[in-house]
Short mmCIF file of C-alpha atoms and ligand atoms in Angstrom, two decimals:
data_model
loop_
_atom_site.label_atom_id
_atom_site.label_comp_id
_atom_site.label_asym_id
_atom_site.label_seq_id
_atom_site.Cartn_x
_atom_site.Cartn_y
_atom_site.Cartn_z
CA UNK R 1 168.03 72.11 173.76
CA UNK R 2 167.99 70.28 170.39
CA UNK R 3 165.31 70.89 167.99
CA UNK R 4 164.92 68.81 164.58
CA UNK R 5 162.20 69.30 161.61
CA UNK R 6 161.08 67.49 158.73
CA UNK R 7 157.68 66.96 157.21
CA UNK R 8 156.20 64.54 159.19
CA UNK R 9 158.27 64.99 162.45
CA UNK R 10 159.29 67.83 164.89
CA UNK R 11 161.30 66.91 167.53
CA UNK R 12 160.88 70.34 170.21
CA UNK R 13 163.71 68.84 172.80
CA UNK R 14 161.00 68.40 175.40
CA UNK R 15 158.20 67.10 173.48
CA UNK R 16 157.65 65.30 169.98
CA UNK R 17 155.10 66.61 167.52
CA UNK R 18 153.70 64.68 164.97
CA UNK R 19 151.92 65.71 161.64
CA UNK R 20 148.73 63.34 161.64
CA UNK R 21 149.12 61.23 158.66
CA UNK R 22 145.72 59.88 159.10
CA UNK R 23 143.97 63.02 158.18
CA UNK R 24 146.13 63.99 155.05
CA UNK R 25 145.64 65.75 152.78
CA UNK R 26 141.96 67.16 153.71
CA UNK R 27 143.62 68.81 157.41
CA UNK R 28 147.25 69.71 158.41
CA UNK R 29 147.11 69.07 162.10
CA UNK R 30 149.92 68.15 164.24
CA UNK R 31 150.01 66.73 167.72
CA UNK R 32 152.45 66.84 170.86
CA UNK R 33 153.64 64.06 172.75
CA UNK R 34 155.81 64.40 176.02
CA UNK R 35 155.77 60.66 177.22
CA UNK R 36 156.72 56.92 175.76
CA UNK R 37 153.29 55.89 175.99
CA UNK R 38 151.84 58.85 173.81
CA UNK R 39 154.20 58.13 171.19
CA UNK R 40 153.63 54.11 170.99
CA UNK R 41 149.91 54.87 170.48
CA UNK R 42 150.46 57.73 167.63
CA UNK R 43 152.79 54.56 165.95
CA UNK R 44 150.27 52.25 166.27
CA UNK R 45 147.52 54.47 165.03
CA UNK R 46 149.29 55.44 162.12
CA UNK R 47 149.34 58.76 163.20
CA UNK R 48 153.31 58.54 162.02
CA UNK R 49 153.61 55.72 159.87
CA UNK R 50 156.44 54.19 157.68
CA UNK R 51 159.17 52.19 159.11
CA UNK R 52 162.27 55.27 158.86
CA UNK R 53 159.74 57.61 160.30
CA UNK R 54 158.26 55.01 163.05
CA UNK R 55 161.85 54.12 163.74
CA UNK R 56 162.69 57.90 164.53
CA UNK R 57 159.56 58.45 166.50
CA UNK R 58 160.31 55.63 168.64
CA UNK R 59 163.60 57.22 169.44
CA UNK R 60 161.98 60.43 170.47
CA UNK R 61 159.78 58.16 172.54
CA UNK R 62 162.54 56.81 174.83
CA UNK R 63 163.87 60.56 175.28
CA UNK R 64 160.44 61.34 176.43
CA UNK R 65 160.71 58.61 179.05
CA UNK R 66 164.28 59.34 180.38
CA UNK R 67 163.32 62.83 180.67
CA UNK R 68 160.58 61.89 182.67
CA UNK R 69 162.65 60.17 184.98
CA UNK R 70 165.13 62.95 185.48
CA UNK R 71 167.77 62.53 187.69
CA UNK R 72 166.51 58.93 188.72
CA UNK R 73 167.16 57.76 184.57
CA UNK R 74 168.73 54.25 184.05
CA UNK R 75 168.77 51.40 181.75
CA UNK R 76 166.25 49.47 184.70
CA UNK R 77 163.73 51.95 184.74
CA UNK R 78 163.62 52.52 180.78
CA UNK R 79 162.65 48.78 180.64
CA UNK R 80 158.82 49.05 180.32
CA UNK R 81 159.54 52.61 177.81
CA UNK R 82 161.19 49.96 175.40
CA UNK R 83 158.91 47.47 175.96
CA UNK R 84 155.95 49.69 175.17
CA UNK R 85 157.12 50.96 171.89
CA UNK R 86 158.69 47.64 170.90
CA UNK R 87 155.16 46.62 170.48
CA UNK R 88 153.76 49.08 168.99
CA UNK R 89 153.87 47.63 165.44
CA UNK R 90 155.56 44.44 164.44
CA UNK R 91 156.68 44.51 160.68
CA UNK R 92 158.80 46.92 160.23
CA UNK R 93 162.86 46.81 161.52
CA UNK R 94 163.67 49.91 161.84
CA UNK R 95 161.64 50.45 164.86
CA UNK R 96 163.64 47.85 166.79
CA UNK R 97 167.16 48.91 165.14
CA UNK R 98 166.14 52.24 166.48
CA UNK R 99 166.32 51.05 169.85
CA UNK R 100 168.50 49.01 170.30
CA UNK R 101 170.86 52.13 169.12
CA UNK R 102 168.94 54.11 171.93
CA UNK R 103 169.53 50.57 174.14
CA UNK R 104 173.33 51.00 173.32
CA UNK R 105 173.46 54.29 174.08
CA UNK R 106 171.71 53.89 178.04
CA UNK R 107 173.82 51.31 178.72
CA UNK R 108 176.47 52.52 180.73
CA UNK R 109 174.51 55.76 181.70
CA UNK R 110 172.20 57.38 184.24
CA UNK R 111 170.26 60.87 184.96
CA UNK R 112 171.11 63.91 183.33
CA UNK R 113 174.03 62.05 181.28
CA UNK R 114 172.01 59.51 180.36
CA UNK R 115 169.28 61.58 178.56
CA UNK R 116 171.71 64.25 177.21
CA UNK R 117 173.08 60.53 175.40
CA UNK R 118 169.69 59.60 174.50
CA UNK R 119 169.11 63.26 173.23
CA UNK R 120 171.91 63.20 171.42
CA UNK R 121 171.17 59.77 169.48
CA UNK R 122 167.47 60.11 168.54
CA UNK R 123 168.39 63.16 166.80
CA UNK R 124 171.49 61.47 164.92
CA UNK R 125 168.73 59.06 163.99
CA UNK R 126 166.74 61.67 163.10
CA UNK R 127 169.12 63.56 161.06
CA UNK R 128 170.98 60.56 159.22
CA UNK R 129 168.15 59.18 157.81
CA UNK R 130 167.57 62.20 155.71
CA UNK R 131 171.31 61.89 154.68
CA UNK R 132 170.90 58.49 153.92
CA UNK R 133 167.67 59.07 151.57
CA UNK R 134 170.05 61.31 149.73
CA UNK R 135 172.78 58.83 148.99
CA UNK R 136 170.62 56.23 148.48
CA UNK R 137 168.33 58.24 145.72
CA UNK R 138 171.76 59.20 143.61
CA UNK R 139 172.28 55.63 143.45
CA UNK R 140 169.03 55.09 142.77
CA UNK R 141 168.20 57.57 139.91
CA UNK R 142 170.57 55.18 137.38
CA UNK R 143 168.48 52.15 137.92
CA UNK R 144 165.08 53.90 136.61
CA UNK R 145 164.85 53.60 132.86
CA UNK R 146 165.81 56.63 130.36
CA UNK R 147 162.56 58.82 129.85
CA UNK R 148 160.30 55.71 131.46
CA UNK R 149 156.80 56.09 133.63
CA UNK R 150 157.55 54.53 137.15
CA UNK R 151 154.93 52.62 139.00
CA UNK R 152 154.72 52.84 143.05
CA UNK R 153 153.10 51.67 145.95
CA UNK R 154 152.43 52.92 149.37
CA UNK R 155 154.28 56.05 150.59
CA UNK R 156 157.62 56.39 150.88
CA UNK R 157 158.37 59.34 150.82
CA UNK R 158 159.05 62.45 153.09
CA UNK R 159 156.29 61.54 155.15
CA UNK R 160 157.62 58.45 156.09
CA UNK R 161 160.95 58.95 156.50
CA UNK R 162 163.69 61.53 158.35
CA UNK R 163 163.25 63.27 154.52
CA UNK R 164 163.25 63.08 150.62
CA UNK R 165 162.32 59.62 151.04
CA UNK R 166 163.01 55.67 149.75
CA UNK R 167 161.29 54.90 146.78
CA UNK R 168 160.14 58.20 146.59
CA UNK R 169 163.31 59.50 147.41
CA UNK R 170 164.69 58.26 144.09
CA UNK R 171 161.68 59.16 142.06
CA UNK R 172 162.32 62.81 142.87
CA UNK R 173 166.11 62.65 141.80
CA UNK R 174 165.53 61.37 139.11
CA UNK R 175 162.33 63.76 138.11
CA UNK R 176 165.09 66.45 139.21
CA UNK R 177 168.05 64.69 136.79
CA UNK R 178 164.99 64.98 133.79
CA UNK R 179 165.52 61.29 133.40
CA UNK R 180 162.17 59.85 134.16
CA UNK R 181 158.26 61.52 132.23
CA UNK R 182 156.22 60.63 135.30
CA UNK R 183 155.29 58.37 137.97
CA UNK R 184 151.77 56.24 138.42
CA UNK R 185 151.07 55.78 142.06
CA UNK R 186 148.88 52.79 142.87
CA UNK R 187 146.06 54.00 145.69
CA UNK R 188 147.46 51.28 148.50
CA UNK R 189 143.81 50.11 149.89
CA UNK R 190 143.21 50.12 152.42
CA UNK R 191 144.74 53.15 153.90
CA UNK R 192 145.04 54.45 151.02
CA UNK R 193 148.99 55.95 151.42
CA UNK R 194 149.25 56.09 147.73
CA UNK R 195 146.46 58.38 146.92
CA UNK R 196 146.05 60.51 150.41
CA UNK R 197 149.84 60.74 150.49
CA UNK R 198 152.24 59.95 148.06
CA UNK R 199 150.02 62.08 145.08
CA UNK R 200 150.10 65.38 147.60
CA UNK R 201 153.59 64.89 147.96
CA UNK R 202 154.72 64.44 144.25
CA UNK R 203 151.97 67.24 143.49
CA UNK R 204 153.76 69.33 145.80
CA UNK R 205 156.95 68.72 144.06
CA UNK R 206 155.43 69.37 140.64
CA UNK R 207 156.29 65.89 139.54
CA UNK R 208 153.53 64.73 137.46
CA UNK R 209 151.68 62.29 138.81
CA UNK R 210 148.59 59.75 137.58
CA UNK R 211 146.99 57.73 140.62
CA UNK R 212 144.87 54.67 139.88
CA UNK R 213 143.44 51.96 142.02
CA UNK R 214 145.47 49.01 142.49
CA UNK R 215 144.21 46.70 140.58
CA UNK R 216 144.83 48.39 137.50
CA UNK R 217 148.60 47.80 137.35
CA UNK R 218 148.47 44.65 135.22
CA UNK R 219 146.58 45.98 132.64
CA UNK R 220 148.63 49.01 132.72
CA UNK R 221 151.78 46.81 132.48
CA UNK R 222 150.48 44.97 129.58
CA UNK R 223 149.55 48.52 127.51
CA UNK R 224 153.09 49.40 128.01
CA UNK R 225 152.21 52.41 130.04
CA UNK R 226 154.77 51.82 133.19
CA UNK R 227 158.38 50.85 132.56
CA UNK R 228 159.57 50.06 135.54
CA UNK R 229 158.19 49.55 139.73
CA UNK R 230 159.65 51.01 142.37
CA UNK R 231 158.72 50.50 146.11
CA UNK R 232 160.49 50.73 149.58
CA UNK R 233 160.84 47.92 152.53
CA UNK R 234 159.68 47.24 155.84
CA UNK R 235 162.37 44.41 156.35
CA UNK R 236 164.69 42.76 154.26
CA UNK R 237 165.98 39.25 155.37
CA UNK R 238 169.61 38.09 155.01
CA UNK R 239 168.77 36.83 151.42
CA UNK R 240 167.14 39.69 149.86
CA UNK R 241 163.14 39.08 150.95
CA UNK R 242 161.68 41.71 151.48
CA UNK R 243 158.44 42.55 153.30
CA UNK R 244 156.74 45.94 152.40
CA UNK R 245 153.15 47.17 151.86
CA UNK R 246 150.26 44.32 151.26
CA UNK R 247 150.28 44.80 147.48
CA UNK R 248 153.82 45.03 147.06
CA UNK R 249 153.97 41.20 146.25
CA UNK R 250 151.70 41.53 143.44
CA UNK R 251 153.09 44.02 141.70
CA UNK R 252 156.76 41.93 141.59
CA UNK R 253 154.96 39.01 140.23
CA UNK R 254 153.53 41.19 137.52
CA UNK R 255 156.84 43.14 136.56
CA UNK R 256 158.29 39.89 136.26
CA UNK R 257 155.61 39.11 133.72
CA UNK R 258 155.88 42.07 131.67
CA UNK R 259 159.86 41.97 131.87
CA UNK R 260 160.22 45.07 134.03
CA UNK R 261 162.49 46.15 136.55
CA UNK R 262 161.34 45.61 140.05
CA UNK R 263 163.07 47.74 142.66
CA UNK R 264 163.67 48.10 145.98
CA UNK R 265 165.00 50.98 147.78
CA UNK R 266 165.57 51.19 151.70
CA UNK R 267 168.22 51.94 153.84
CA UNK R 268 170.40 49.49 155.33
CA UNK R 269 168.32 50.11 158.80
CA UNK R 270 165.96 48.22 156.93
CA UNK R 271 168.15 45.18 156.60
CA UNK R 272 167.29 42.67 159.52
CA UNK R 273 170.65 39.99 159.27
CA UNK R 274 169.73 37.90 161.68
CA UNK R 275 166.97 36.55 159.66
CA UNK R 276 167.78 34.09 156.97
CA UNK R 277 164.23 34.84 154.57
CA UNK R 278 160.90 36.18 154.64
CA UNK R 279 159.07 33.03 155.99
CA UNK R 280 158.97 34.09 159.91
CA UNK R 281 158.46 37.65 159.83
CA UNK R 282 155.46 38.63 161.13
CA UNK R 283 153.28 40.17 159.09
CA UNK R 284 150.76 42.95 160.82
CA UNK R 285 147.37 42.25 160.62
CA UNK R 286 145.29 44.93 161.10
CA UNK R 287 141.27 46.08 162.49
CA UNK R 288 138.96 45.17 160.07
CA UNK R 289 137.14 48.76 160.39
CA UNK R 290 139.84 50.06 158.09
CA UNK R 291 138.47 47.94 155.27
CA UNK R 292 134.95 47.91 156.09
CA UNK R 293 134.75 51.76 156.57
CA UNK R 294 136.68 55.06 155.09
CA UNK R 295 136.27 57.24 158.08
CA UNK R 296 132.22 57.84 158.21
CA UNK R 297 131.93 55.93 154.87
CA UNK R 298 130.58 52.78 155.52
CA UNK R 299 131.85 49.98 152.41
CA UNK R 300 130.74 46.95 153.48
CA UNK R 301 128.72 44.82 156.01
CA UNK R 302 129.54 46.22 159.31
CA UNK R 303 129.98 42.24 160.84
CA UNK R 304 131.94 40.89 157.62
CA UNK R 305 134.66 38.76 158.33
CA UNK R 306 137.74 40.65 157.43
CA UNK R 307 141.46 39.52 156.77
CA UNK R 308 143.87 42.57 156.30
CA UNK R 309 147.61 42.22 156.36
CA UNK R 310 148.98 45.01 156.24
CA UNK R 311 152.33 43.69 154.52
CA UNK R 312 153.30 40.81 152.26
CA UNK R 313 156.97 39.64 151.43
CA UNK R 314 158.76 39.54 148.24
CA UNK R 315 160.91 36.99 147.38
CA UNK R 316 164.11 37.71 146.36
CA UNK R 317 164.08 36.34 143.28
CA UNK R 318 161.87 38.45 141.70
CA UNK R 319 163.46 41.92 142.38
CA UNK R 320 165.59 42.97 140.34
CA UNK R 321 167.86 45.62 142.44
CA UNK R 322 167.53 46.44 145.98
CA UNK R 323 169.05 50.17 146.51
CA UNK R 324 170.59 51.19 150.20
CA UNK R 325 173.01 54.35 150.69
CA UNK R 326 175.64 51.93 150.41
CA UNK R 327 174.58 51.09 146.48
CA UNK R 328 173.29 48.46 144.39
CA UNK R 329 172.74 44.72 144.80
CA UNK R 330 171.12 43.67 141.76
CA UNK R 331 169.60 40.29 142.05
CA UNK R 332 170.03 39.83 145.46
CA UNK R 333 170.59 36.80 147.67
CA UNK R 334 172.38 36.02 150.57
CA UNK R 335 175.96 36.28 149.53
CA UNK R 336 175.31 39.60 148.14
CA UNK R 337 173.49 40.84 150.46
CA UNK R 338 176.55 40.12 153.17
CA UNK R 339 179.15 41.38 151.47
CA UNK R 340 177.10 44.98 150.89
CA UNK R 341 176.59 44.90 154.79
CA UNK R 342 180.68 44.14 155.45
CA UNK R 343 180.92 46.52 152.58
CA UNK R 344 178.94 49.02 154.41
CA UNK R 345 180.35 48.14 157.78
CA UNK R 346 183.64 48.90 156.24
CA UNK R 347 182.52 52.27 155.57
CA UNK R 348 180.80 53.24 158.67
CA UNK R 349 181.70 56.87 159.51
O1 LIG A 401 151.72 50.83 157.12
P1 LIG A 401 152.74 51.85 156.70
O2 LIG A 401 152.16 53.05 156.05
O3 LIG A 401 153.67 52.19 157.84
O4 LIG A 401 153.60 51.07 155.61
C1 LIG A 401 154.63 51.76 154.96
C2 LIG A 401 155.30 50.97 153.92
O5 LIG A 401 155.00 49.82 153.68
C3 LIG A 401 156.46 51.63 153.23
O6 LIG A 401 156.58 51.17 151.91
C4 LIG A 401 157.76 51.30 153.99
O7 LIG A 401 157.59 51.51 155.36
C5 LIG A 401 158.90 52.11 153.51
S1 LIG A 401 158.71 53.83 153.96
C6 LIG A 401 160.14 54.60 153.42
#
């Protein structure tokens, strides 16, 4: 029986626990999960959130329900398991290129075969991902100005992915290389992943760390006080679009104002081909509550009309480099970004 930890995810080989993301960093608690259904919930609460970490939950998730069919397991009577945690959240890829790899793997399978496959692939999921975040960070680490103060967004770190982390991942390279002073993290309203999450984990790290509220990036920028951005991706069209955390958007617009490098860093599970741009992906829009309330905290009207996206997309134009374990593609656009995917193809192991 496999078993498979990292920060925010322990897979047990008959059951998945989860670190609860939503009650960082006041309580450590963790829950267990032994069915499909369990596990689409904890996505769509944000219980496990970020789109490596969703993707590698969702995994786990279709174990859960092959195991629960024993000996009766097929492709058929997985149906309703994938259905349930397709739609768990919408944004992000990797949650759907995790499985259709678990799809791939059922296909020509049933009973104990079949799960020992599934087994087998959720925690190759699992495991490459942190792998991946490796790669991609020492490829990352060179694009981050010489001594500079990076600016980020959300969480991308260990907490959201398989390990080490996107964004995050590259940040702490590069804090470990001694080529960056310090990183601002923006607070991410309104679930606040920059200031309940990605501050505890750099503070953990002893990487120092100044969190503000997001609207002072600009005026940041324009002091001088950040000298470059750095974020990850939910999903990254054929031409280099790129959705990610509502916020994200803003902050490209204003590092191309202030002449700053604008980053992107996500693995190439990230990367959805089959879209041309960022005009039809569908952007999650989420309850109201979490912008009218902080838990008990009450911040608004109750009944106030509320719009919250949780993501916005990038254009292409405006980042400067998007990072994968593969490499770089600075400016990116559609011929670029297909020859790093045949590139990376090539170089599939
Ligand atoms: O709503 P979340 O917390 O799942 O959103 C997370 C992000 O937007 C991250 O930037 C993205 O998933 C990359 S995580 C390595």
């Amino acid at each position: 029986m496999s078993e498979i930890r990292s920060p925010a995810l322990h897979w047990q080989g008959d059951a998945l626990a989860l670190l609860d993301q939503r009650l960082l960093p006041a309580e450590t608690h963790w829950h267990r999960y032994d069915d499909a259904d369990g596990v689409a919930q904890a996505i769509r609460d944000m219980v496990v959130r970020g789109a490596p970490a969703i993707g590698i939950a969702a995994a786990y998730g279709i174990v859960l329900a092959a195991r629960q069919l024993g000996d009766n397991a097929d492709p058929d009577r997985l149906r309703p398991a994938f259905a349930t945690l397709a739609a768990s959240r919408p944004t992000a890829v990797n949650l759907f290129w995790a499985l259709d790899r678990m799809r791939e793997a059922a296909a020509t399978l049933q009973g104990q075969a079949l799960i020992q496959a599934l087994d087998d692939t959720a925690c190759r999921i699992h495991q490459d991902d942190l792998a991946m975040n490796q790669r991609l960070a020492a490829f990352g680490v060179g694009l981050l100005p010489e001594g500079g103060v990076i600016y980020t967004h959300c969480n991308t770190g260990a907490l959201a992915t398989g390990g080490h982390g996107t964004a995050l991942g590259v940040i702490r390279s590069a804090w470990a290389a001694g080529r960056i002073r310090g990183v601002i993290a923006g607070e991410t309203r309104p679930w606040l992943q920059g200031s309940r999450l990605t501050s505890w984990e750099l503070m953990q790290d002893r990487i120092p760390v100044t969190l503000v509220v997001d609207s002072a990036a600009g005026h940041l920028m324009q002091r001088g006080q950040v000298q470059a951005v750095i974020v990850g991706a939910d999903r990254i069209t054929a031409n280099g679009d790129t959705a990610n955390k509502i916020g994200t958007y803003a902050l490209a617009v204003l590092a191309r104002h202030h002449g700053l490098p604008f980053i992107v860093a996500a693995p190439c599970s990230t990367i959805d081909p089959a879209r041309a741009d960022g005009h039809s992906i569908e952007i999650e829009e989420r309850d109201g509550a979490e912008v009218r309330r902080i838990r008990e905290q009450q911040l608004a009207p109750h009944d106030v009309e509320v719009a919250n996206p949780a993501f916005d997309v990038t254009p292409a134009a405006l980042i400067t480099a998007i990072v994968t374990e593969h490499g770089v593609i600075p400016a990116p656009d559609t011929d670029k970004m297909a020859a790093h995917l045949r590139y990376a193809e090539s170089t599939h192991d």
